[in-house]
Amino acid sequence: MRLSLSKSLLALAATALPFVAADDERRIESKSLNPCMSNSSFSATLFNVVFTPNNRSLAFNIEGISNIAGKVEADLELLVYGYSAMNQVLDPCGNSDLSGMCPMNAGPLTIKSNLDISQDIMGSIPGIAYTVPDLDAVVRIKIKDLETHVQLACVEAELSNGHSVEQKAVAWVTAVIAGLGLVASAVTSGLGHSNTAAHVAANAMSLFGYMQAQAFIGMTAVPLPPIVAAWTQNFQWSMGIIRVTFLQKLATWYQRATGGTPTTYLSQLAYISVEVQKKLRMKRALDTVQFTTRAVARLMNRSNAAATEAQAGGERIVLHGIERVGFKARIETTNIFFTGYTFFMIFILFTVIGVVAFKFVCEGLTKAGRMKGDKFIDFRNGWRTVLKGILFRVVLIGFPQMIMLGLWELTQRDSAGEVVLAILTMITMLGVLGWASSKVVRIAQRSIAMHKNPAYILYSDPVALNKWGFLYVQFKAAAYWFIIPWLAYLFIKAMFVGLSQSAGTVQAVALVIIEAALLIGVSVLRPWMDKKTNGFNIAIAAVNFLSAIFLLMFTEVFKQPGIVTGVMGVIFFVFNAAFALILLLMLLVSSGFAVFTKNPDTRYQPMRDDRGSFIKSQTQLTTELDALGATARGEGKGTHGSRSRIDDDDDYSSEQQRQIAAKEGGFNEHYAPAPPRSPAASTTHTQHAPPSFYDRSNASPAPSYGREGSLRNDVQHRAANNSSPWQRGAGYDNH
């Protein structure tokens, strides 16, 4: 029964095989021997055990220091994903292969041998045990006095088959596809397909958010199962945790130059034992040790002697949370903040270079006659404004990363210079995004006051759309304000991850509450632009909430058996890997359609907030709403050059715009004038006011949008009902 259950657990973990590189030689090995009790009387200075099923040999080379004298017995237990798969009592005096331990003598101990494993034992080992990634298996040996049965020592050897889901290929693929999504949206927008560009950009930003959420889980101080720690490590690039050798030297130099003292864990592995925090199932076996960990020999290629010599006589250091992530990426803990900060600056720099280079390439191709003059005309004429909008979007992408790293740096204080960088970066990003959000709210409120519709000015002014649109184009017009709670969600989440590194349980509980609040909010409000985008983001919120629940279980606050934690770790990987694959494929397909199809806008239904009628277009205005959009942009008579003031001039009052509109007669038919001040006038105005964007009582039924013929049906519907097009604004109910 026990072996069959362990086989089932291994079969479940084997679903990760498509993510793991193949290895020609099957083996199970262990290069670390860790104590599992306080004041253990045995420690290893060299530990290397390799089992190769091809020749049925078990080779072991152990050198240690023992304080045990006399005859002993050993209890051997095999734990597979927290489940006790095998228990066996070994008598060294009755086994010729263990004669070196009968009796045991205090002092140095050397055991070196090569054993042949019987066919019966070979048959009891599942074949997938040699290939399942991040094998969560431990052999625990308890040495007891043969007569009194008092436990004298306890050691654990973690087993590995050399496979892991932590692969550089996974990190590169996710980063490239997410980047291609942003590039595809920018190119599509430049070609004039604003609807497609908004959808692709929204999906790419949501994918970035999901990857950062996975990275946050890996950065918590919660002890994670091996497969979870390895999986989340694939997304640490989204936090700027990327090792580059010269950058590490630069970070060390900067820290020393600004009064800090860098750590040297990576260069002193022969003298200190650095371990990364692991599952809590071994915590119960230690009376006084707070964290039990996986030895660094599993992480670094170094000699076995160096790995175990440190365990015997050197200093033992335990890393968890952000430090654990940095160490696994081979980054010194004092260089983590500077590494993330530098990559964020590099991201900004390359973005600027890319936009400027694309501008000059377009101009060169146009002058050479290789590209039509109207290609990317909006970008070429207003590329500076477009660049500002792109940089704002980059700041939004890096907001969770820099807030989390900045707050964490305030607790570490690696150097005065890095603390100053952290404070300035956080203040700048909060100021920029706060100002941009308030600007969007003011523009939308002005549009509502003047035209009873927030979409009117938000989408009719190209300057406002290109500069501030990154904050609201992914939402429907009536939910322009949702960027404020979204930024608050990111800030609070980063705050708990960055400031609570000493309390993993607090982090887990906080993430559950935060993700639950977001899931409930977006499920009720459905603030994104259409049903597909709402479904895309609600699914991400649901998976993030489920991941937070699993993270809470990993803390073992519910005192569940070890097998539950082990199985949940495998399930966490399976559903997150499948979900990430689906998101990547969806973004890749939508990006491909956006770039390689002639008219990608046909894949998406028109937005029910009529934003398409207000966005500047080079095509002929064919509908009544298009004509109104042209009037709002100042493309009618006598208003050229005034539209940019909608965005940049706060003193440009609503009364001035109403006077211009009244002079042209452009707003009289569809928009209510300013509310009168006298009660009598108010009564008269109420009786004769035209229908508005928020007037749902008089709204006509929303038209049915289709991919073909939607424009014709819309015009026919208006002609039949003789109603104002603003009565269609009630379409916010069914998203």
XYZ file of C-alpha atoms in Angstrom:
735
model
C 0.000 0.000 0.000
C 2.765 2.414 0.912
C 4.783 1.773 -2.227
C 1.691 2.027 -4.418
C 0.849 5.412 -2.912
C 4.400 6.653 -3.428
C 4.181 5.510 -7.051
C 0.980 7.518 -7.445
C 2.669 10.611 -6.061
C 5.568 10.192 -8.461
C 3.144 9.733 -11.350
C 1.460 13.007 -10.445
C 4.798 14.796 -10.318
C 5.735 13.278 -13.683
C 3.304 15.651 -15.399
C 6.147 18.174 -15.229
C 8.325 16.099 -17.570
C 7.587 18.224 -20.685
C 9.256 21.166 -18.921
C 12.444 19.261 -18.072
C 15.489 18.659 -20.196
C 16.313 15.020 -20.865
C 19.311 13.291 -19.298
C 20.932 10.235 -20.848
C 21.986 8.588 -17.580
C 19.397 7.660 -14.994
C 20.512 8.122 -11.424
C 19.467 9.058 -7.932
C 22.072 10.848 -5.877
C 22.629 12.853 -2.744
C 25.442 15.266 -2.045
C 24.348 16.665 1.286
C 23.854 15.275 4.756
C 21.977 17.571 7.128
C 21.327 17.132 10.857
C 17.694 16.647 11.853
C 18.098 17.003 15.609
C 19.855 19.390 17.920
C 23.231 18.319 19.305
C 23.556 15.498 16.824
C 26.547 13.283 17.623
C 27.437 12.705 13.982
C 28.276 15.120 11.158
C 29.689 14.528 7.701
C 32.711 16.188 6.154
C 32.192 14.364 2.863
C 28.987 12.822 1.620
C 28.449 11.468 -1.858
C 25.974 8.700 -2.615
C 24.966 7.742 -6.168
C 22.590 4.991 -7.242
C 22.683 4.026 -10.935
C 19.947 1.570 -11.977
C 21.680 0.648 -15.237
C 24.324 -1.393 -13.407
C 22.370 -1.786 -10.140
C 25.176 -0.224 -8.113
C 25.066 1.987 -5.046
C 28.315 3.883 -4.624
C 28.852 5.849 -1.446
C 31.771 7.769 -0.048
C 31.243 9.162 3.433
C 33.683 10.856 5.744
C 32.486 12.210 9.044
C 33.166 12.951 12.665
C 31.428 10.815 15.258
C 31.047 11.293 18.990
C 29.327 7.925 19.339
C 31.043 4.936 20.914
C 29.593 1.447 21.232
C 27.107 -0.729 19.418
C 24.265 1.045 17.670
C 21.278 0.413 15.460
C 19.973 2.639 12.670
C 16.363 3.366 11.730
C 16.153 4.187 8.023
C 13.064 5.975 6.685
C 12.329 7.033 3.099
C 10.026 10.053 2.764
C 8.509 10.714 -0.672
C 6.601 14.020 -0.871
C 6.156 13.892 2.879
C 4.853 10.319 2.799
C 6.742 7.590 4.642
C 7.294 5.095 1.829
C 9.696 2.747 3.645
C 10.905 2.033 7.182
C 13.751 -0.357 7.911
C 15.918 -1.113 10.942
C 19.599 -1.707 10.161
C 21.893 -3.692 12.458
C 25.516 -2.868 11.580
C 26.757 -5.907 13.481
C 24.568 -8.221 11.415
C 25.438 -6.693 8.035
C 28.903 -7.212 6.596
C 28.535 -4.128 4.392
C 28.219 -1.960 7.516
C 30.942 -3.632 9.547
C 32.746 -0.306 9.896
C 29.967 0.809 12.246
C 30.107 -2.192 14.596
C 31.022 -0.994 17.067
C 31.221 2.734 16.371
C 34.217 4.600 17.699
C 34.438 8.274 18.550
C 36.555 10.206 16.103
C 36.873 10.317 12.320
C 34.724 7.861 10.381
C 35.246 6.731 6.788
C 32.830 4.572 4.814
C 33.581 3.937 1.151
C 32.023 1.114 -0.780
C 30.117 0.036 -3.864
C 27.148 -2.236 -3.284
C 25.124 -4.339 -5.710
C 21.375 -3.821 -5.344
C 19.179 -6.897 -5.596
C 16.567 -7.263 -8.298
C 13.778 -7.240 -5.699
C 14.744 -3.771 -4.489
C 15.146 -2.589 -8.078
C 11.614 -3.715 -8.882
C 10.163 -1.726 -5.984
C 11.502 1.596 -7.326
C 9.139 3.254 -9.856
C 10.803 4.075 -13.156
C 9.583 7.675 -13.127
C 11.540 8.270 -9.916
C 14.592 8.732 -12.142
C 13.002 11.429 -14.305
C 10.404 13.298 -12.217
C 11.662 16.882 -11.732
C 12.578 18.314 -8.342
C 12.156 14.973 -6.629
C 10.948 15.582 -3.082
C 12.487 12.539 -1.422
C 14.540 12.306 1.762
C 16.306 9.429 3.457
C 16.327 9.962 7.221
C 18.624 7.901 9.434
C 18.268 7.848 13.214
C 21.161 6.275 15.110
C 20.232 4.795 18.495
C 22.054 2.973 21.252
C 21.544 -0.752 20.727
C 20.766 -1.458 24.383
C 18.973 1.649 25.681
C 17.457 2.714 22.319
C 18.288 6.332 23.148
C 18.579 8.425 19.992
C 22.150 9.637 19.579
C 22.116 11.212 16.125
C 19.777 12.044 13.278
C 20.846 12.891 9.739
C 18.961 13.379 6.482
C 20.087 12.936 2.905
C 18.052 14.650 0.221
C 17.707 12.714 -2.995
C 17.941 14.180 -6.468
C 17.768 12.786 -9.981
C 19.320 15.827 -11.646
C 16.059 17.098 -13.182
C 14.299 20.359 -12.348
C 11.514 22.552 -13.715
C 13.780 25.539 -13.180
C 14.955 26.002 -16.753
C 16.463 29.029 -18.440
C 14.477 28.166 -21.556
C 11.201 28.664 -19.659
C 12.315 32.078 -18.422
C 13.458 33.153 -21.890
C 10.289 31.964 -23.636
C 7.970 33.717 -21.186
C 9.983 36.938 -21.357
C 10.149 36.952 -25.166
C 6.429 36.247 -25.680
C 5.405 38.917 -23.164
C 7.738 41.406 -24.838
C 6.451 40.498 -28.297
C 2.918 41.210 -27.091
C 3.854 44.761 -26.109
C 5.744 45.323 -29.378
C 2.838 43.932 -31.425
C 0.386 46.261 -29.695
C 2.635 49.266 -30.396
C 3.040 48.362 -34.085
C -0.679 47.699 -34.487
C -1.515 51.026 -32.877
C 0.852 52.784 -35.267
C -0.930 51.157 -38.202
C -4.241 52.610 -37.016
C -5.862 49.486 -35.548
C -6.584 51.008 -32.153
C -9.099 48.372 -31.051
C -6.704 45.496 -31.686
C -3.801 47.367 -30.098
C -5.814 47.985 -26.930
C -6.729 44.295 -26.613
C -3.205 42.981 -27.217
C -1.667 45.538 -24.853
C -4.207 44.733 -22.136
C -3.498 40.998 -22.416
C 0.278 41.542 -22.411
C 0.077 43.728 -19.300
C -2.112 41.150 -17.569
C 0.391 38.413 -18.442
C 3.189 40.509 -16.948
C 1.097 40.898 -13.807
C 0.561 37.143 -13.540
C 4.289 36.448 -13.891
C 5.093 39.015 -11.221
C 2.507 37.388 -8.942
C 4.290 34.047 -9.381
C 7.615 35.711 -8.600
C 6.108 37.257 -5.454
C 5.162 33.790 -4.194
C 8.754 32.641 -4.608
C 9.954 35.720 -2.699
C 7.838 35.125 0.382
C 9.461 33.788 3.537
C 7.240 30.693 3.457
C 9.118 27.354 3.192
C 8.219 26.050 -0.264
C 8.226 22.506 -1.652
C 11.157 21.983 -4.045
C 9.039 21.988 -7.203
C 7.263 25.226 -6.202
C 10.531 27.005 -5.426
C 11.976 25.859 -8.755
C 8.875 26.877 -10.743
C 8.607 30.374 -9.274
C 12.323 30.895 -9.888
C 11.546 30.862 -13.626
C 9.693 34.179 -13.273
C 12.197 36.108 -11.180
C 13.363 37.879 -14.343
C 10.163 39.938 -14.062
C 11.599 41.272 -10.781
C 14.949 42.089 -12.386
C 16.688 39.174 -10.617
C 19.030 38.273 -13.476
C 22.670 37.401 -13.012
C 25.217 39.201 -15.177
C 28.826 38.903 -14.031
C 29.988 42.454 -14.734
C 26.800 43.827 -13.160
C 27.565 41.959 -9.935
C 31.011 43.538 -9.859
C 29.442 46.957 -10.441
C 26.935 46.392 -7.619
C 29.698 45.362 -5.214
C 31.793 48.399 -6.164
C 28.852 50.790 -5.736
C 27.985 49.360 -2.345
C 31.536 49.691 -1.062
C 31.818 53.203 -2.514
C 28.688 54.299 -0.649
C 29.639 52.935 2.757
C 28.311 49.377 2.632
C 29.866 45.979 3.280
C 28.947 43.352 0.666
C 28.338 39.736 1.566
C 30.663 37.082 0.149
C 28.584 33.928 0.477
C 29.207 32.797 -3.083
C 32.972 33.175 -2.837
C 33.295 31.498 0.584
C 31.267 28.357 0.103
C 34.272 26.280 1.177
C 34.212 27.857 4.626
C 30.552 28.494 5.384
C 27.434 26.417 4.861
C 24.734 28.425 3.123
C 21.347 26.753 3.040
C 18.054 27.825 1.543
C 14.830 27.461 3.472
C 12.854 24.334 2.721
C 9.647 22.638 3.795
C 8.567 22.591 7.404
C 8.151 18.842 7.603
C 11.700 18.572 8.979
C 11.089 21.356 11.462
C 9.275 18.986 13.760
C 12.383 16.826 13.966
C 14.470 19.739 15.208
C 13.887 20.969 18.710
C 15.729 24.249 18.523
C 16.351 24.947 14.850
C 13.788 27.352 13.381
C 14.341 26.574 9.738
C 15.502 23.393 8.055
C 16.891 23.712 4.615
C 18.243 22.226 1.469
C 22.028 22.238 1.305
C 23.638 24.503 -1.203
C 25.365 21.550 -2.856
C 22.100 20.984 -4.728
C 22.340 24.506 -6.108
C 26.010 25.077 -6.871
C 28.611 23.062 -8.765
C 31.381 22.695 -6.252
C 33.394 19.889 -4.720
C 31.775 17.574 -2.234
C 34.603 18.206 0.186
C 33.877 21.917 0.155
C 30.176 21.271 0.553
C 30.482 19.115 3.626
C 33.556 20.577 5.255
C 31.550 23.690 5.912
C 28.795 21.667 7.533
C 31.227 20.070 9.937
C 33.191 22.984 11.272
C 32.126 26.153 9.512
C 29.415 28.717 9.955
C 25.838 27.816 9.024
C 23.682 30.493 7.379
C 19.989 30.125 6.536
C 18.475 32.188 3.710
C 14.775 32.605 3.045
C 12.421 34.716 0.955
C 14.087 37.328 -1.254
C 17.560 36.260 -0.113
C 16.767 32.658 -1.071
C 15.701 33.759 -4.563
C 18.821 35.868 -5.036
C 21.150 33.123 -3.847
C 19.567 30.555 -6.167
C 20.169 33.035 -8.998
C 23.834 33.250 -7.842
C 23.496 36.862 -6.741
C 24.956 38.051 -3.444
C 22.192 39.060 -1.049
C 23.545 42.606 -0.744
C 23.430 42.980 -4.549
C 19.773 41.997 -5.019
C 18.282 45.503 -4.854
C 20.932 47.085 -7.057
C 20.536 44.292 -9.624
C 16.771 44.809 -9.855
C 17.173 48.595 -9.981
C 19.808 48.427 -12.723
C 17.752 46.144 -14.946
C 14.768 48.461 -14.575
C 16.928 51.378 -15.722
C 18.265 49.266 -18.604
C 14.678 48.439 -19.597
C 13.842 52.148 -19.754
C 17.014 52.956 -21.705
C 16.456 50.263 -24.327
C 12.821 51.335 -24.691
C 13.864 54.909 -25.482
C 16.532 53.728 -27.914
C 14.053 51.400 -29.630
C 11.382 54.077 -30.102
C 13.857 56.670 -31.412
C 15.460 54.131 -33.743
C 12.047 53.104 -35.097
C 11.217 56.766 -35.749
C 14.364 57.303 -37.829
C 13.949 53.976 -39.639
C 10.422 54.961 -40.675
C 11.602 58.356 -41.902
C 14.468 56.770 -43.821
C 12.239 54.196 -45.500
C 9.716 56.885 -46.414
C 12.351 59.117 -48.005
C 13.811 56.134 -49.865
C 10.383 55.304 -51.255
C 10.284 51.876 -49.628
C 7.349 52.748 -47.363
C 4.164 54.673 -48.083
C 4.014 58.179 -46.714
C 0.893 57.496 -44.639
C 2.411 54.513 -42.820
C 2.805 55.196 -39.089
C 1.949 58.829 -39.846
C 0.479 59.458 -36.382
C 3.576 58.032 -34.710
C 5.985 59.963 -36.930
C 4.207 63.259 -36.324
C 3.765 62.845 -32.569
C 6.496 60.397 -31.629
C 7.577 62.424 -28.599
C 4.112 62.169 -27.072
C 3.967 58.470 -27.939
C 7.362 57.978 -26.277
C 6.091 59.633 -23.102
C 3.120 57.276 -23.039
C 5.357 54.240 -23.576
C 7.661 55.317 -20.744
C 4.656 55.735 -18.459
C 3.644 52.173 -19.325
C 7.159 50.932 -18.532
C 6.901 52.634 -15.139
C 3.590 50.850 -14.568
C 5.184 47.490 -15.458
C 8.099 48.056 -13.076
C 5.956 49.471 -10.266
C 5.488 46.190 -8.288
C 9.150 45.264 -8.731
C 10.682 48.535 -7.554
C 8.221 49.146 -4.710
C 8.843 45.665 -3.301
C 12.640 45.838 -3.685
C 12.732 49.425 -2.410
C 10.773 48.649 0.748
C 12.891 45.556 1.347
C 16.072 47.619 0.938
C 14.872 49.952 3.697
C 14.909 46.952 6.054
C 18.334 45.742 4.865
C 20.192 49.076 4.512
C 23.002 47.560 2.438
C 24.566 51.001 1.991
C 23.599 54.654 2.271
C 23.686 55.033 -1.506
C 21.319 52.129 -2.103
C 18.892 53.401 0.538
C 18.832 56.793 -1.203
C 18.226 55.097 -4.565
C 15.359 53.084 -3.073
C 13.672 56.136 -1.537
C 14.045 58.311 -4.641
C 12.809 55.547 -6.940
C 9.702 54.848 -4.861
C 8.848 58.545 -4.465
C 9.318 59.145 -8.194
C 7.184 56.198 -9.280
C 4.425 56.953 -6.782
C 4.466 60.600 -7.826
C 4.391 59.869 -11.558
C 1.620 57.277 -11.403
C -0.336 59.287 -8.827
C -0.190 62.421 -10.976
C -1.137 60.473 -14.112
C -4.099 58.840 -12.352
C -5.374 62.162 -11.040
C -4.993 63.633 -14.529
C -7.143 60.880 -16.012
C -9.805 61.423 -13.348
C -9.867 65.182 -13.979
C -10.143 64.734 -17.748
C -12.944 62.182 -17.366
C -14.861 64.351 -14.905
C -14.541 67.338 -17.235
C -15.854 65.208 -20.077
C -18.818 64.078 -17.974
C -19.596 67.652 -16.922
C -19.502 68.905 -20.508
C -20.779 65.972 -22.532
C -22.295 63.465 -20.094
C -19.758 60.899 -21.320
C -16.252 60.197 -19.939
C -15.123 58.663 -23.231
C -15.649 61.903 -25.162
C -12.481 63.773 -24.177
C -10.505 60.708 -23.033
C -10.498 59.332 -26.580
C -11.047 62.393 -28.777
C -7.808 64.136 -27.821
C -4.780 62.334 -29.353
C -2.387 63.937 -26.865
C -4.370 62.703 -23.865
C -4.833 59.269 -25.416
C -1.164 58.755 -26.308
C 0.205 60.144 -23.045
C -2.273 58.948 -20.405
C -4.099 56.189 -22.266
C -1.935 53.469 -20.695
C -3.968 53.956 -17.513
C -7.481 53.628 -18.921
C -7.647 52.099 -22.424
C -7.812 48.571 -20.967
C -10.901 49.539 -18.958
C -14.331 50.537 -20.198
C -14.912 54.277 -20.236
C -17.146 54.325 -17.147
C -14.418 52.492 -15.169
C -11.659 55.017 -15.919
C -11.111 55.315 -12.149
C -10.258 51.622 -11.673
C -6.552 52.310 -12.163
C -6.507 53.848 -8.656
C -7.624 50.699 -6.758
C -5.409 48.656 -9.094
C -2.323 50.658 -8.100
C -3.362 50.361 -4.445
C -3.605 46.569 -4.866
C -0.086 46.384 -6.320
C 1.348 48.669 -3.627
C -0.174 46.780 -0.676
C 0.905 43.441 -2.106
C 4.478 44.652 -2.650
C 4.499 46.148 0.838
C 3.715 42.836 2.542
C 6.258 40.910 0.460
C 9.006 43.493 0.986
C 8.477 44.385 4.644
C 7.398 41.043 6.177
C 10.369 38.870 5.263
C 10.651 37.678 8.852
C 7.035 36.460 9.020
C 6.074 34.034 6.274
C 2.690 33.224 7.794
C 1.762 36.912 7.892
C 2.675 37.209 4.220
C 0.578 34.183 3.277
C -2.504 35.377 5.182
C -2.160 38.887 3.748
C -1.870 37.589 0.180
C -4.995 35.456 0.627
C -6.983 38.487 1.811
C -5.604 40.780 -0.904
C -6.204 38.314 -3.742
C -9.686 37.489 -2.439
C -10.607 41.186 -2.339
C -9.369 41.677 -5.902
C -11.190 38.598 -7.202
C -14.482 39.677 -5.642
C -14.051 43.246 -6.874
C -13.287 42.420 -10.506
C -15.967 39.717 -10.618
C -18.619 42.201 -9.507
C -17.436 45.336 -11.320
C -16.002 43.703 -14.470
C -14.112 46.912 -15.268
C -12.193 45.842 -18.381
C -13.179 46.833 -21.893
C -15.190 43.787 -23.008
C -16.277 40.303 -21.983
C -13.186 38.523 -23.312
C -10.782 40.858 -21.536
C -12.835 40.632 -18.349
C -12.757 36.840 -18.542
C -9.002 36.872 -19.182
C -8.275 39.005 -16.121
C -10.837 37.378 -13.825
C -9.243 34.001 -14.613
C -5.825 35.405 -13.645
C -7.267 36.800 -10.408
C -8.837 33.418 -9.616
C -5.563 31.544 -10.200
C -3.647 34.076 -8.086
C -6.163 33.605 -5.275
C -5.861 29.823 -5.518
C -2.060 30.128 -5.461
C -2.318 32.245 -2.303
C -4.440 29.517 -0.688
C -1.744 26.971 -1.520
C 0.901 29.306 -0.108
C -1.029 29.453 3.158
C -1.106 25.645 3.246
C 2.672 25.532 2.761
C 3.085 27.369 6.082
C 1.508 24.311 7.773
C -0.537 26.496 10.103
C -3.249 23.849 9.841
C -0.843 21.099 10.998
C -1.665 18.904 8.021
C 0.385 15.732 7.368
C 3.545 16.118 5.324
C 2.050 14.180 2.434
C -0.638 16.861 2.027
C 1.971 19.590 1.669
C 3.989 17.492 -0.772
C 1.019 16.700 -2.995
C -0.190 20.301 -2.926
C 3.231 21.439 -4.103
C 2.956 19.215 -7.172
C -0.627 20.352 -7.835
C 0.476 23.994 -7.511
C 3.014 23.459 -10.258
C 0.651 21.527 -12.530
C -2.216 24.024 -12.616
C 0.059 27.078 -12.779
C 2.145 25.569 -15.584
C -0.982 24.700 -17.570
C -2.496 28.134 -16.984
C 0.720 29.941 -17.933
C 0.922 27.899 -21.138
C -2.652 28.858 -22.058
C -1.984 32.556 -21.412
C 1.210 32.485 -23.476
C -0.512 30.771 -26.401
C -3.435 33.211 -26.301
C -1.102 36.206 -26.327
C 1.047 34.684 -29.062
C -1.977 34.010 -31.287
C -3.507 37.455 -30.740
C -0.141 39.113 -31.422
C 0.243 37.112 -34.625
C -3.211 38.089 -35.860
C -2.528 41.717 -34.960
C 0.681 41.900 -36.983
C 0.066 39.579 -39.930
C -3.609 40.120 -40.806
C -4.785 42.954 -43.026
C -7.637 44.139 -40.825
C -7.223 42.662 -37.323
C -10.011 44.831 -35.882
C -12.564 42.434 -37.384
C -11.641 39.913 -34.653
C -13.020 42.214 -31.962
C -16.450 43.693 -31.463
C -16.676 47.494 -31.278
C -16.422 48.881 -27.770
C -19.825 49.705 -26.340
C -18.513 52.980 -24.927
C -18.129 54.306 -28.520
C -14.452 55.069 -28.043
C -13.823 54.131 -31.661
C -15.909 57.080 -32.820
C -13.687 59.532 -30.973
C -10.238 58.121 -31.711
C -8.583 60.025 -34.527
C -8.746 58.080 -37.777
C -7.449 58.641 -41.292
C -10.509 57.022 -42.820
C -13.674 58.791 -43.840
C -16.095 59.584 -41.039
C -19.231 57.715 -42.000
C -21.457 57.764 -38.956
C -23.035 60.418 -36.836
C -20.824 59.508 -33.882
C -17.732 59.865 -36.063
C -18.819 63.380 -36.924
C -19.275 64.175 -33.240
C -15.820 62.782 -32.535
C -14.361 65.066 -35.206
C -16.081 68.053 -33.605
C -14.662 67.166 -30.183
C -11.171 66.939 -31.655
C -11.504 70.399 -33.111
C -11.423 69.187 -36.694
C -14.444 71.288 -37.546
C -14.330 74.895 -38.666
C -12.356 77.385 -36.670
C -11.064 75.135 -33.898
C -7.725 73.948 -35.218
C -4.951 73.859 -32.665
C -7.198 73.938 -29.611
C -7.552 70.264 -28.804
C -4.188 69.795 -27.144
C -5.243 72.234 -24.459
C -7.814 69.731 -23.229
C -4.977 67.694 -21.809
C -2.251 70.130 -20.931
C -4.026 73.310 -19.854
C -5.969 73.020 -16.635
C -7.077 76.641 -16.977
C -8.868 75.828 -20.188
C -12.337 75.892 -18.677
C -15.427 73.971 -19.619
C -17.209 77.284 -20.232
C -14.705 78.187 -22.956
C -15.274 74.881 -24.700
C -19.043 75.290 -24.477
C -18.742 78.734 -26.068
C -16.721 77.295 -28.944
C -19.190 74.461 -29.344
C -22.153 76.837 -29.319
C -20.475 79.022 -31.953
C -20.114 76.029 -34.256
C -23.446 74.485 -33.380
C -21.705 71.157 -32.943
C -22.950 70.225 -29.470
C -26.459 71.666 -29.461
C -28.166 68.565 -30.755
C -26.809 65.936 -28.417
C -25.426 67.546 -25.256
C -27.081 69.389 -22.455
C -25.953 72.962 -21.751
C -24.526 73.973 -18.409
C -27.055 73.519 -15.580
C -28.944 76.743 -14.777
C -28.521 78.286 -11.380
C -32.119 79.294 -10.605
C -34.671 76.703 -9.436
C -37.126 77.726 -12.118
C -34.575 77.394 -14.832
C -33.564 74.065 -13.379
C -37.119 72.779 -13.705
C -37.363 73.926 -17.286
C -34.014 72.427 -18.101
C -34.972 69.091 -16.616
C -38.107 68.894 -18.690
C -36.396 69.567 -22.016
C -32.897 68.140 -21.465
C -31.732 65.760 -24.179
C -30.816 62.187 -23.258
C -27.343 61.762 -21.826
C -24.748 59.059 -21.354
C -25.991 58.271 -17.856
C -29.711 58.599 -18.618
C -30.678 54.940 -18.549
C -34.419 55.460 -18.207
C -34.733 56.786 -21.769
C -32.048 54.607 -23.274
C -32.928 52.585 -26.314
C -31.910 48.948 -26.435
C -28.208 48.488 -27.074
C -27.552 47.394 -30.641
C -26.213 43.970 -31.399
C -22.596 44.143 -32.492
C -21.253 41.687 -34.991
C -17.995 41.334 -36.793
C -19.638 42.025 -40.140
C -22.269 44.560 -40.897
C -22.295 46.008 -37.390
C -21.980 49.554 -38.691
C -24.881 49.141 -41.118
C -27.131 47.641 -38.439
C -26.239 50.469 -36.078
C -27.213 53.150 -38.589
C -30.463 51.348 -39.446
C -31.323 51.061 -35.772
C -30.817 54.782 -35.224
C -32.852 55.697 -38.298
C -35.726 53.474 -37.216
C -35.854 54.806 -33.673
C -34.839 58.408 -34.451
C -32.910 58.548 -31.174
C -29.673 60.117 -30.122
C -26.586 57.930 -30.436
C -25.732 58.709 -26.822
C -28.600 56.474 -25.765
C -26.319 53.582 -26.619
C -24.093 54.484 -23.714
C -25.984 52.153 -21.425
C -23.949 49.251 -22.701
C -21.872 49.026 -19.556
C -24.210 46.608 -17.845
C -23.312 43.395 -19.608
C -19.531 43.299 -19.394
